[in-house]
Amino acid sequence: MHEWQYSERARKLTSSAIREILKVTERPEVISFAGGLPSPATFPVEQMRAAAERVLTDTPQAALQYSATEGFAPLREWVARRYSRDGLALSPDNVLITTGSQQGLDLIGKIFIDEGSRVLVEAPSYLGALQSFSLFSPVYVPVPTDVHGLLPDALTPELVSGARFLYAMPNFQNPTGRRLPMARREALAALARRDGLVIIEDDPYGELDYEGQRLPSIMSLAPERVLYMGSFSKVLAPGLRLGFIIAPPAVIAKLVQAKQAADLHTPSLTQRIAYEVVRDGFLDTHIPSIRTLYAAQAQAMLAALEKHMPAGTTWTTPAGGMFIWLTLPAGIDTMQLLEKAIEQNVAFVPGAPFYVGTPQANTLRLSFVTVPPEKIEAGVGRLGALVAQTLERRAA
C-alpha cells in the first residue's frame, strides 16, 4: 500500500475546533451556542428570489459566464460609495470582491507572509484567521487585550519592528464581542502612520451595532496603511460567499494576482444577485431588523447568565455582534467542561483555540443569535449547573 506524499504545508493542516464541535451539534436535541452562524430568520429570501429572477431574465449569459478577477464592476462601485465616509474618498480601484472574507484572509496571507514572518494578533483572536495565516508558517506575536479590546500601548517599537502586519477585529470581536474605543482606534492609526505598520481591519460585525452608533474605521484614520475587510455574510446571507477587501490600488493589484491563481474570480451569479438586492438601499431597512433581533437575543442570554452562573464567573456585555465571552473561575478547563456539556445536550466553544500564546483555559465563547430565548434559558441553566458542580467537586 503506497503512502500519499503530502506537502509539508498539508501535513501542518488541522481541522477547525469549531467545525469539529458543529458536527456534534447537528443533533436536534443539542442546544448549541457554538456556531458563529447568522440567524436564518434574517435571510432576505424573497428579495434574493426576485433578484435571481431579474438577473437570469435580464443578463443570463453574463451572469453565467467568467468575469473579471476584481469583481462585478457595479458591486465594486457600490462598496466604494458605501465606505466613502469619515473623510474617505474611495474608488472601485480600492475594492476587490472575494469569495467570502475567508478567502480575503487567505489572499492576505499569501501576499504578506513568508515562513517565519512575524504577525501580530490580538489575544484572543479570530480562529478562522489564525487557521488561514498558519498555512504560511508565520511566527505569531500575541498583543495583550483588556475588557475594551486590544491595548495600543502594548505595541512597543520592539514588538512592531519587522512585523508584516497587525490583524485586528475592532468591532464586536470574534470571540469576545468587544468593541475598540475611539481613542484606541486613533492610537493604532497614529502608530501605523508613524511606524509604517500595516493593519488588517477585519469588520464582519460592524453593521450589527444594536444602537446603530457606528464608530469610524481605522481605515478612515490611516487609509494608506490599512487593509479593510468586509462581508455580506452577516447582513445578507453566508451562502452567497461574498466578501471584499478595501486597500490602496497597488495592494489590490497584488491581491488580484493571488486571486487569479486561486479561483480566477468570485462567482458572477452571486455577485450580480447581491448587487440587485443592495443597489437601491435595501440594507438601510434590513440591517436595523437584524440589530433588533440580535439585541433581544443578547439580552436574553445576559439575563440567563446573571441568573444561572455561579459566583466568580464574568462575561462581556456586547453592544453589538453575535458573541459573549465567559471567564470561569480559575482552574476550570473548558475543553474538559465541553465533554460534560455535550452529554447534557448543550454546546459552546472553548476559549483555548483562540489563543496563539499561552491559552486562558478557563474561557469560552457563546453565540446567541440562532437560539430562541426559551432555549437560551435552558441551555445556560444546564451550563451554569455544570460549572457549579465542577466547583463543588474541586472544593470537596
mmCIF file of C-alpha atoms in Angstrom:
data_model
loop_
_atom_site.group_PDB
_atom_site.id
_atom_site.type_symbol
_atom_site.label_atom_id
_atom_site.label_comp_id
_atom_site.label_asym_id
_atom_site.label_seq_id
_atom_site.Cartn_x
_atom_site.Cartn_y
_atom_site.Cartn_z
ATOM 1 C CA MET A 1 0.000 0.000 0.000
ATOM 2 C CA HIS A 2 1.603 3.253 -1.131
ATOM 3 C CA GLU A 3 1.518 6.270 1.183
ATOM 4 C CA TRP A 4 0.278 9.648 -0.043
ATOM 5 C CA GLN A 5 3.193 12.073 -0.159
ATOM 6 C CA TYR A 6 1.651 15.250 1.218
ATOM 7 C CA SER A 7 3.452 18.585 1.214
ATOM 8 C CA GLU A 8 4.918 19.972 4.398
ATOM 9 C CA ARG A 9 2.132 22.566 4.322
ATOM 10 C CA ALA A 10 -0.550 19.886 4.099
ATOM 11 C CA ARG A 11 0.980 17.952 6.983
ATOM 12 C CA LYS A 12 0.611 21.031 9.166
ATOM 13 C CA LEU A 13 -3.103 21.396 8.418
ATOM 14 C CA THR A 14 -5.522 20.916 11.314
ATOM 15 C CA SER A 15 -9.299 20.944 11.444
ATOM 16 C CA SER A 16 -11.121 23.931 12.884
ATOM 17 C CA ALA A 17 -12.057 23.251 16.502
ATOM 18 C CA ILE A 18 -15.389 24.978 15.893
ATOM 19 C CA ARG A 19 -16.194 22.917 12.801
ATOM 20 C CA GLU A 20 -15.498 19.718 14.704
ATOM 21 C CA ILE A 21 -17.842 20.824 17.505
ATOM 22 C CA LEU A 22 -20.546 21.726 14.977
ATOM 23 C CA LYS A 23 -20.653 18.112 13.781
ATOM 24 C CA VAL A 24 -21.886 17.124 17.238
ATOM 25 C CA THR A 25 -24.349 19.988 17.468
ATOM 26 C CA GLU A 26 -26.251 18.891 14.366
ATOM 27 C CA ARG A 27 -28.269 16.616 16.655
ATOM 28 C CA PRO A 28 -31.655 18.325 17.145
ATOM 29 C CA GLU A 29 -31.665 17.789 20.906
ATOM 30 C CA VAL A 30 -28.445 19.805 21.371
ATOM 31 C CA ILE A 31 -28.787 23.476 22.354
ATOM 32 C CA SER A 32 -25.825 24.909 20.526
ATOM 33 C CA PHE A 33 -24.146 28.190 21.442
ATOM 34 C CA ALA A 34 -21.106 27.053 19.431
ATOM 35 C CA GLY A 35 -21.528 28.166 15.840
ATOM 36 C CA GLY A 36 -20.865 31.741 14.772
ATOM 37 C CA LEU A 37 -23.720 31.474 12.295
ATOM 38 C CA PRO A 38 -26.116 34.316 11.494
ATOM 39 C CA SER A 39 -29.772 33.656 12.213
ATOM 40 C CA PRO A 40 -31.600 32.167 9.188
ATOM 41 C CA ALA A 41 -34.543 34.348 10.219
ATOM 42 C CA THR A 42 -32.562 37.325 8.877
ATOM 43 C CA PHE A 43 -32.037 35.924 5.372
ATOM 44 C CA PRO A 44 -33.971 38.029 2.818
ATOM 45 C CA VAL A 45 -35.318 35.048 0.895
ATOM 46 C CA GLU A 46 -37.961 36.845 -1.156
ATOM 47 C CA GLN A 47 -35.580 39.636 -2.165
ATOM 48 C CA MET A 48 -32.999 37.031 -3.205
ATOM 49 C CA ARG A 49 -35.552 35.091 -5.215
ATOM 50 C CA ALA A 50 -36.722 38.212 -7.045
ATOM 51 C CA ALA A 51 -33.149 39.382 -7.665
ATOM 52 C CA ALA A 52 -32.115 35.991 -9.047
ATOM 53 C CA GLU A 53 -35.088 36.046 -11.401
ATOM 54 C CA ARG A 54 -34.188 39.524 -12.654
ATOM 55 C CA VAL A 55 -30.549 38.584 -13.200
ATOM 56 C CA LEU A 56 -31.389 35.382 -15.051
ATOM 57 C CA THR A 57 -34.002 37.197 -17.135
ATOM 58 C CA ASP A 58 -32.098 40.382 -17.979
ATOM 59 C CA THR A 59 -28.443 39.254 -18.172
ATOM 60 C CA PRO A 60 -28.375 35.440 -18.101
ATOM 61 C CA GLN A 61 -25.317 34.911 -20.312
ATOM 62 C CA ALA A 62 -23.172 37.437 -18.441
ATOM 63 C CA ALA A 63 -24.290 36.059 -15.065
ATOM 64 C CA LEU A 64 -23.271 32.540 -16.046
ATOM 65 C CA GLN A 65 -20.014 33.477 -17.786
ATOM 66 C CA TYR A 66 -16.476 34.024 -16.496
ATOM 67 C CA SER A 67 -15.877 37.595 -15.325
ATOM 68 C CA ALA A 68 -13.174 39.964 -14.065
ATOM 69 C CA THR A 69 -10.992 38.887 -11.148
ATOM 70 C CA GLU A 70 -11.519 42.251 -9.437
ATOM 71 C CA GLY A 71 -15.255 41.614 -9.215
ATOM 72 C CA PHE A 72 -18.525 42.782 -10.783
ATOM 73 C CA ALA A 73 -17.914 46.465 -11.530
ATOM 74 C CA PRO A 74 -21.269 47.808 -10.242
ATOM 75 C CA LEU A 75 -20.825 45.896 -6.973
ATOM 76 C CA ARG A 76 -17.306 47.310 -6.535
ATOM 77 C CA GLU A 77 -18.690 50.780 -7.208
ATOM 78 C CA TRP A 78 -21.410 50.194 -4.598
ATOM 79 C CA VAL A 79 -18.826 49.141 -1.992
ATOM 80 C CA ALA A 80 -16.657 52.180 -2.796
ATOM 81 C CA ARG A 81 -19.638 54.546 -2.391
ATOM 82 C CA ARG A 82 -20.870 52.954 0.833
ATOM 83 C CA TYR A 83 -17.470 53.153 2.511
ATOM 84 C CA SER A 84 -16.579 56.643 1.266
ATOM 85 C CA ARG A 85 -17.313 58.189 4.654
ATOM 86 C CA ASP A 86 -15.480 59.694 7.608
ATOM 87 C CA GLY A 87 -13.341 61.662 5.152
ATOM 88 C CA LEU A 88 -12.535 58.727 2.848
ATOM 89 C CA ALA A 89 -12.912 59.077 -0.924
ATOM 90 C CA LEU A 90 -12.759 55.569 -2.394
ATOM 91 C CA SER A 91 -12.990 54.372 -5.972
ATOM 92 C CA PRO A 92 -13.594 50.890 -7.420
ATOM 93 C CA ASP A 93 -9.808 50.637 -7.801
ATOM 94 C CA ASN A 94 -9.697 50.339 -3.998
ATOM 95 C CA VAL A 95 -12.035 47.316 -3.966
ATOM 96 C CA LEU A 96 -11.558 43.595 -4.585
ATOM 97 C CA ILE A 97 -14.548 41.238 -4.312
ATOM 98 C CA THR A 98 -13.594 37.948 -2.637
ATOM 99 C CA THR A 99 -15.241 34.556 -2.274
ATOM 100 C CA GLY A 100 -16.178 35.203 1.325
ATOM 101 C CA SER A 101 -13.981 37.107 3.742
ATOM 102 C CA GLN A 102 -12.212 33.823 4.497
ATOM 103 C CA GLN A 103 -10.692 33.988 1.027
ATOM 104 C CA GLY A 104 -9.618 37.533 1.826
ATOM 105 C CA LEU A 105 -7.629 36.207 4.776
ATOM 106 C CA ASP A 106 -6.004 33.576 2.581
ATOM 107 C CA LEU A 107 -5.031 36.114 -0.088
ATOM 108 C CA ILE A 108 -3.606 38.492 2.518
ATOM 109 C CA GLY A 109 -1.549 35.656 3.962
ATOM 110 C CA LYS A 110 -0.241 34.782 0.500
ATOM 111 C CA ILE A 111 0.985 38.264 -0.346
ATOM 112 C CA PHE A 112 2.384 39.276 3.053
ATOM 113 C CA ILE A 113 3.611 36.219 4.970
ATOM 114 C CA ASP A 114 6.826 34.298 4.408
ATOM 115 C CA GLU A 115 7.871 31.397 6.590
ATOM 116 C CA GLY A 116 8.989 32.888 9.901
ATOM 117 C CA SER A 117 7.370 36.288 9.303
ATOM 118 C CA ARG A 118 6.179 37.988 12.478
ATOM 119 C CA VAL A 119 2.423 38.555 12.585
ATOM 120 C CA LEU A 120 0.759 40.469 15.415
ATOM 121 C CA VAL A 121 -2.635 39.214 16.605
ATOM 122 C CA GLU A 122 -4.969 40.029 19.450
ATOM 123 C CA ALA A 123 -5.074 37.674 22.426
ATOM 124 C CA PRO A 124 -7.554 36.076 21.918
ATOM 125 C CA SER A 125 -8.051 36.354 18.151
ATOM 126 C CA TYR A 126 -10.410 35.072 15.455
ATOM 127 C CA LEU A 127 -9.789 31.354 14.976
ATOM 128 C CA GLY A 128 -10.507 31.433 11.222
ATOM 129 C CA ALA A 129 -7.761 33.996 10.679
ATOM 130 C CA LEU A 130 -5.255 32.014 12.722
ATOM 131 C CA GLN A 131 -6.086 28.875 10.773
ATOM 132 C CA SER A 132 -5.694 30.694 7.443
ATOM 133 C CA PHE A 133 -2.449 32.505 8.236
ATOM 134 C CA SER A 134 -0.908 29.385 9.768
ATOM 135 C CA LEU A 135 -0.671 27.810 6.299
ATOM 136 C CA PHE A 136 2.167 30.243 5.596
ATOM 137 C CA SER A 137 4.125 29.406 8.785
ATOM 138 C CA PRO A 138 4.306 32.816 10.480
ATOM 139 C CA VAL A 139 5.626 33.474 13.952
ATOM 140 C CA TYR A 140 2.635 34.806 15.862
ATOM 141 C CA VAL A 141 3.113 37.562 18.421
ATOM 142 C CA PRO A 142 0.111 37.950 20.755
ATOM 143 C CA VAL A 143 -0.878 41.502 21.675
ATOM 144 C CA PRO A 144 -2.461 41.903 25.136
ATOM 145 C CA THR A 145 -6.096 42.964 25.489
ATOM 146 C CA ASP A 146 -8.394 44.094 28.286
ATOM 147 C CA VAL A 147 -12.164 44.485 28.687
ATOM 148 C CA HIS A 148 -12.176 47.093 25.898
ATOM 149 C CA GLY A 149 -10.049 45.099 23.454
ATOM 150 C CA LEU A 150 -6.543 45.486 22.071
ATOM 151 C CA LEU A 151 -4.073 47.632 24.036
ATOM 152 C CA PRO A 152 -2.247 50.026 21.675
ATOM 153 C CA ASP A 153 0.317 50.829 24.392
ATOM 154 C CA ALA A 154 1.469 47.206 24.206
ATOM 155 C CA LEU A 155 2.629 47.774 20.620
ATOM 156 C CA THR A 156 6.136 48.849 21.536
ATOM 157 C CA PRO A 157 8.726 49.661 18.829
ATOM 158 C CA GLU A 158 10.378 46.315 19.557
ATOM 159 C CA LEU A 159 7.090 44.473 19.036
ATOM 160 C CA VAL A 160 6.167 46.327 15.840
ATOM 161 C CA SER A 161 9.625 46.257 14.241
ATOM 162 C CA GLY A 162 9.724 43.765 11.388
ATOM 163 C CA ALA A 163 6.099 42.659 11.779
ATOM 164 C CA ARG A 164 4.330 42.077 8.463
ATOM 165 C CA PHE A 165 1.015 43.275 9.878
ATOM 166 C CA LEU A 166 -1.304 43.528 12.859
ATOM 167 C CA TYR A 167 -4.535 41.584 12.448
ATOM 168 C CA ALA A 168 -7.399 43.113 14.434
ATOM 169 C CA MET A 169 -11.184 42.924 14.630
ATOM 170 C CA PRO A 170 -12.197 46.223 16.261
ATOM 171 C CA ASN A 171 -15.992 45.842 16.107
ATOM 172 C CA PHE A 172 -17.685 43.227 18.317
ATOM 173 C CA GLN A 173 -14.716 40.959 18.031
ATOM 174 C CA ASN A 174 -14.975 37.243 17.466
ATOM 175 C CA PRO A 175 -14.646 35.671 20.045
ATOM 176 C CA THR A 176 -15.040 38.291 22.793
ATOM 177 C CA GLY A 177 -17.735 40.633 21.459
ATOM 178 C CA ARG A 178 -15.632 43.661 22.484
ATOM 179 C CA ARG A 179 -15.583 46.924 20.531
ATOM 180 C CA LEU A 180 -12.412 49.016 20.410
ATOM 181 C CA PRO A 181 -12.962 52.567 21.765
ATOM 182 C CA MET A 182 -12.352 55.576 19.542
ATOM 183 C CA ALA A 183 -9.221 56.679 21.395
ATOM 184 C CA ARG A 184 -7.591 53.289 20.760
ATOM 185 C CA ARG A 185 -8.527 53.408 17.074
ATOM 186 C CA GLU A 186 -6.825 56.774 16.820
ATOM 187 C CA ALA A 187 -3.767 55.439 18.657
ATOM 188 C CA LEU A 188 -3.483 52.468 16.277
ATOM 189 C CA ALA A 189 -3.849 54.728 13.242
ATOM 190 C CA ALA A 190 -1.175 57.092 14.564
ATOM 191 C CA LEU A 191 1.161 54.158 15.145
ATOM 192 C CA ALA A 192 0.528 52.843 11.614
ATOM 193 C CA ARG A 193 1.299 56.227 10.086
ATOM 194 C CA ARG A 194 4.375 56.805 12.243
ATOM 195 C CA ASP A 195 5.984 53.345 12.131
ATOM 196 C CA GLY A 196 4.608 52.050 8.832
ATOM 197 C CA LEU A 197 2.763 49.161 10.479
ATOM 198 C CA VAL A 198 0.215 47.503 8.186
ATOM 199 C CA ILE A 199 -3.123 46.879 9.905
ATOM 200 C CA ILE A 200 -5.624 44.292 8.691
ATOM 201 C CA GLU A 201 -9.001 45.603 9.904
ATOM 202 C CA ASP A 202 -11.466 42.708 9.738
ATOM 203 C CA ASP A 203 -15.006 44.031 10.149
ATOM 204 C CA PRO A 204 -17.774 41.466 9.533
ATOM 205 C CA TYR A 205 -19.838 42.649 12.512
ATOM 206 C CA GLY A 206 -19.529 46.442 12.387
ATOM 207 C CA GLU A 207 -23.045 46.927 10.972
ATOM 208 C CA LEU A 208 -24.550 44.939 13.853
ATOM 209 C CA ASP A 209 -24.344 47.689 16.481
ATOM 210 C CA TYR A 210 -27.573 47.321 18.464
ATOM 211 C CA GLU A 211 -27.945 51.087 18.858
ATOM 212 C CA GLY A 212 -26.750 51.955 15.358
ATOM 213 C CA GLN A 213 -23.909 54.057 16.797
ATOM 214 C CA ARG A 214 -21.146 53.315 14.312
ATOM 215 C CA LEU A 215 -17.551 54.261 15.133
ATOM 216 C CA PRO A 216 -15.165 55.393 12.359
ATOM 217 C CA SER A 217 -12.995 52.644 10.940
ATOM 218 C CA ILE A 218 -9.249 52.521 11.499
ATOM 219 C CA MET A 219 -9.019 52.607 7.702
ATOM 220 C CA SER A 220 -10.600 56.065 7.657
ATOM 221 C CA LEU A 221 -7.871 57.286 10.031
ATOM 222 C CA ALA A 222 -4.890 55.763 8.173
ATOM 223 C CA PRO A 223 -6.032 54.645 4.698
ATOM 224 C CA GLU A 224 -2.505 54.352 3.363
ATOM 225 C CA ARG A 225 -1.570 51.599 5.863
ATOM 226 C CA VAL A 226 -4.862 49.730 6.473
ATOM 227 C CA LEU A 227 -6.481 46.861 4.568
ATOM 228 C CA TYR A 228 -10.177 46.752 5.427
ATOM 229 C CA MET A 229 -12.119 43.502 5.128
ATOM 230 C CA GLY A 230 -15.905 43.347 4.868
ATOM 231 C CA SER A 231 -18.502 40.659 4.286
ATOM 232 C CA PHE A 232 -22.044 40.185 3.029
ATOM 233 C CA SER A 233 -22.430 37.042 5.167
ATOM 234 C CA LYS A 234 -23.794 38.746 8.284
ATOM 235 C CA VAL A 235 -26.028 41.318 6.558
ATOM 236 C CA LEU A 236 -27.418 39.227 3.661
ATOM 237 C CA ALA A 237 -26.546 35.515 3.728
ATOM 238 C CA PRO A 238 -23.352 33.476 4.158
ATOM 239 C CA GLY A 239 -24.346 31.113 1.353
ATOM 240 C CA LEU A 240 -23.543 33.860 -1.146
ATOM 241 C CA ARG A 241 -19.842 33.567 -0.177
ATOM 242 C CA LEU A 242 -19.211 37.249 -0.833
ATOM 243 C CA GLY A 243 -16.672 39.468 0.883
ATOM 244 C CA PHE A 244 -14.439 42.346 -0.098
ATOM 245 C CA ILE A 245 -11.117 43.990 0.633
ATOM 246 C CA ILE A 246 -10.598 47.753 0.522
ATOM 247 C CA ALA A 247 -6.953 48.800 0.165
ATOM 248 C CA PRO A 248 -4.626 51.092 -1.796
ATOM 249 C CA PRO A 249 -4.732 50.250 -5.546
ATOM 250 C CA ALA A 250 -1.166 48.886 -5.553
ATOM 251 C CA VAL A 251 -2.093 46.343 -2.865
ATOM 252 C CA ILE A 252 -5.339 45.461 -4.662
ATOM 253 C CA ALA A 253 -3.288 44.730 -7.804
ATOM 254 C CA LYS A 254 -1.111 42.252 -5.905
ATOM 255 C CA LEU A 255 -4.178 40.632 -4.295
ATOM 256 C CA VAL A 256 -5.724 40.286 -7.761
ATOM 257 C CA GLN A 257 -2.688 38.331 -8.923
ATOM 258 C CA ALA A 258 -3.028 35.973 -5.953
ATOM 259 C CA LYS A 259 -6.757 35.572 -6.560
ATOM 260 C CA GLN A 260 -6.241 34.776 -10.245
ATOM 261 C CA ALA A 261 -4.200 31.770 -9.158
ATOM 262 C CA ALA A 262 -6.825 30.754 -6.593
ATOM 263 C CA ASP A 263 -10.204 30.851 -8.341
ATOM 264 C CA LEU A 264 -9.989 33.254 -11.322
ATOM 265 C CA HIS A 265 -12.930 35.251 -9.899
ATOM 266 C CA THR A 266 -15.743 35.141 -7.373
ATOM 267 C CA PRO A 267 -18.928 33.651 -8.930
ATOM 268 C CA SER A 268 -20.565 36.068 -11.341
ATOM 269 C CA LEU A 269 -24.072 34.897 -10.488
ATOM 270 C CA THR A 270 -23.924 35.544 -6.750
ATOM 271 C CA GLN A 271 -22.244 38.917 -7.225
ATOM 272 C CA ARG A 272 -24.986 40.084 -9.575
ATOM 273 C CA ILE A 273 -27.767 38.770 -7.324
ATOM 274 C CA ALA A 274 -26.282 40.523 -4.289
ATOM 275 C CA TYR A 275 -25.943 43.758 -6.223
ATOM 276 C CA GLU A 276 -29.577 43.594 -7.338
ATOM 277 C CA VAL A 277 -30.612 43.227 -3.694
ATOM 278 C CA VAL A 278 -28.485 46.044 -2.247
ATOM 279 C CA ARG A 279 -28.371 48.574 -5.099
ATOM 280 C CA ASP A 280 -31.428 50.613 -4.066
ATOM 281 C CA GLY A 281 -30.799 50.944 -0.332
ATOM 282 C CA PHE A 282 -32.254 47.659 0.905
ATOM 283 C CA LEU A 283 -29.627 47.280 3.643
ATOM 284 C CA ASP A 284 -30.693 50.567 5.232
ATOM 285 C CA THR A 285 -34.018 48.990 6.210
ATOM 286 C CA HIS A 286 -32.864 45.370 6.525
ATOM 287 C CA ILE A 287 -29.914 45.792 8.905
ATOM 288 C CA PRO A 288 -31.970 47.534 11.644
ATOM 289 C CA SER A 289 -34.232 44.460 11.803
ATOM 290 C CA ILE A 290 -31.163 42.240 12.336
ATOM 291 C CA ARG A 291 -29.929 44.562 15.086
ATOM 292 C CA THR A 292 -33.297 44.415 16.864
ATOM 293 C CA LEU A 293 -33.399 40.613 16.781
ATOM 294 C CA TYR A 294 -29.806 40.164 17.937
ATOM 295 C CA ALA A 295 -30.149 42.738 20.716
ATOM 296 C CA ALA A 296 -33.115 40.812 22.131
ATOM 297 C CA GLN A 297 -31.220 37.520 21.897
ATOM 298 C CA ALA A 298 -28.192 39.051 23.618
ATOM 299 C CA GLN A 299 -30.353 40.428 26.413
ATOM 300 C CA ALA A 300 -31.939 37.013 26.919
ATOM 301 C CA MET A 301 -28.531 35.398 27.295
ATOM 302 C CA LEU A 302 -27.194 38.104 29.607
ATOM 303 C CA ALA A 303 -30.229 37.679 31.850
ATOM 304 C CA ALA A 304 -29.771 33.895 31.872
ATOM 305 C CA LEU A 305 -26.087 34.220 32.730
ATOM 306 C CA GLU A 306 -26.910 36.551 35.615
ATOM 307 C CA LYS A 307 -29.459 34.033 36.885
ATOM 308 C CA HIS A 308 -27.554 30.772 36.470
ATOM 309 C CA MET A 309 -23.794 31.336 36.569
ATOM 310 C CA PRO A 310 -22.024 30.778 39.887
ATOM 311 C CA ALA A 311 -20.010 33.464 41.656
ATOM 312 C CA GLY A 312 -16.582 34.076 40.192
ATOM 313 C CA THR A 313 -17.790 33.859 36.579
ATOM 314 C CA THR A 314 -17.509 37.012 34.469
ATOM 315 C CA TRP A 315 -18.643 37.808 30.933
ATOM 316 C CA THR A 316 -18.593 40.545 28.328
ATOM 317 C CA THR A 317 -21.667 42.689 27.672
ATOM 318 C CA PRO A 318 -21.676 43.227 23.907
ATOM 319 C CA ALA A 319 -23.158 46.350 22.338
ATOM 320 C CA GLY A 320 -23.426 44.537 19.008
ATOM 321 C CA GLY A 321 -22.427 41.439 17.110
ATOM 322 C CA MET A 322 -23.071 37.794 17.937
ATOM 323 C CA PHE A 323 -20.866 36.707 20.854
ATOM 324 C CA ILE A 324 -20.438 36.729 24.630
ATOM 325 C CA TRP A 325 -17.093 35.710 26.165
ATOM 326 C CA LEU A 326 -17.078 33.982 29.538
ATOM 327 C CA THR A 327 -14.232 33.698 32.011
ATOM 328 C CA LEU A 328 -14.895 30.954 34.554
ATOM 329 C CA PRO A 329 -13.229 30.641 37.967
ATOM 330 C CA ALA A 330 -9.523 29.812 37.746
ATOM 331 C CA GLY A 331 -8.664 26.153 37.383
ATOM 332 C CA ILE A 332 -11.627 25.132 35.227
ATOM 333 C CA ASP A 333 -10.595 23.763 31.832
ATOM 334 C CA THR A 334 -13.392 24.457 29.361
ATOM 335 C CA MET A 335 -12.125 21.780 26.946
ATOM 336 C CA GLN A 336 -12.926 19.210 29.635
ATOM 337 C CA LEU A 337 -16.135 21.024 30.542
ATOM 338 C CA LEU A 338 -17.323 20.772 26.923
ATOM 339 C CA GLU A 339 -17.351 16.966 27.065
ATOM 340 C CA LYS A 340 -19.699 17.058 30.043
ATOM 341 C CA ALA A 341 -21.782 19.815 28.457
ATOM 342 C CA ILE A 342 -22.374 17.778 25.299
ATOM 343 C CA GLU A 343 -23.557 14.913 27.494
ATOM 344 C CA GLN A 344 -26.140 17.406 28.792
ATOM 345 C CA ASN A 345 -27.019 18.408 25.198
ATOM 346 C CA VAL A 346 -25.546 21.890 25.347
ATOM 347 C CA ALA A 347 -22.524 23.111 23.382
ATOM 348 C CA PHE A 348 -20.120 26.059 23.349
ATOM 349 C CA VAL A 349 -16.645 26.790 22.000
ATOM 350 C CA PRO A 350 -13.751 26.524 24.489
ATOM 351 C CA GLY A 351 -11.513 29.582 24.574
ATOM 352 C CA ALA A 352 -8.113 27.893 24.186
ATOM 353 C CA PRO A 353 -8.126 27.609 20.338
ATOM 354 C CA PHE A 354 -8.455 31.404 20.039
ATOM 355 C CA TYR A 355 -5.002 31.986 21.570
ATOM 356 C CA VAL A 356 -1.625 31.776 19.842
ATOM 357 C CA GLY A 357 0.398 32.019 23.043
ATOM 358 C CA THR A 358 -0.436 30.539 26.428
ATOM 359 C CA PRO A 359 -4.183 29.908 26.315
ATOM 360 C CA GLN A 360 -6.552 31.044 29.014
ATOM 361 C CA ALA A 361 -8.111 27.619 29.568
ATOM 362 C CA ASN A 362 -10.994 28.851 31.732
ATOM 363 C CA THR A 363 -12.593 30.882 28.922
ATOM 364 C CA LEU A 364 -15.336 30.058 26.423
ATOM 365 C CA ARG A 365 -17.394 31.667 23.656
ATOM 366 C CA LEU A 366 -21.172 31.680 23.460
ATOM 367 C CA SER A 367 -23.132 32.646 20.342
ATOM 368 C CA PHE A 368 -26.761 33.592 20.966
ATOM 369 C CA VAL A 369 -28.244 34.608 17.614
ATOM 370 C CA THR A 370 -29.568 31.244 16.382
ATOM 371 C CA VAL A 371 -31.119 30.108 19.683
ATOM 372 C CA PRO A 372 -34.619 31.242 20.770
ATOM 373 C CA PRO A 373 -34.902 32.837 24.246
ATOM 374 C CA GLU A 374 -36.547 29.820 25.915
ATOM 375 C CA LYS A 375 -33.715 27.567 24.738
ATOM 376 C CA ILE A 376 -31.124 30.172 25.766
ATOM 377 C CA GLU A 377 -32.570 29.998 29.278
ATOM 378 C CA ALA A 378 -32.496 26.184 29.316
ATOM 379 C CA GLY A 379 -29.010 25.900 27.807
ATOM 380 C CA VAL A 380 -27.398 28.493 30.073
ATOM 381 C CA GLY A 381 -29.139 26.826 33.025
ATOM 382 C CA ARG A 382 -27.509 23.495 32.175
ATOM 383 C CA LEU A 383 -24.142 25.152 31.638
ATOM 384 C CA GLY A 384 -24.352 27.054 34.923
ATOM 385 C CA ALA A 385 -25.184 23.855 36.790
ATOM 386 C CA LEU A 386 -22.175 22.101 35.247
ATOM 387 C CA VAL A 387 -19.841 24.919 36.286
ATOM 388 C CA ALA A 388 -21.273 24.845 39.814
ATOM 389 C CA GLN A 389 -20.841 21.066 40.010
ATOM 390 C CA THR A 390 -17.244 21.361 38.824
ATOM 391 C CA LEU A 391 -16.505 23.939 41.523
ATOM 392 C CA GLU A 392 -18.137 21.737 44.168
ATOM 393 C CA ARG A 393 -16.035 18.721 43.184
ATOM 394 C CA ARG A 394 -12.875 20.818 43.375
ATOM 395 C CA ALA A 395 -13.822 22.088 46.826
ATOM 396 C CA ALA A 396 -14.632 18.621 48.167
#
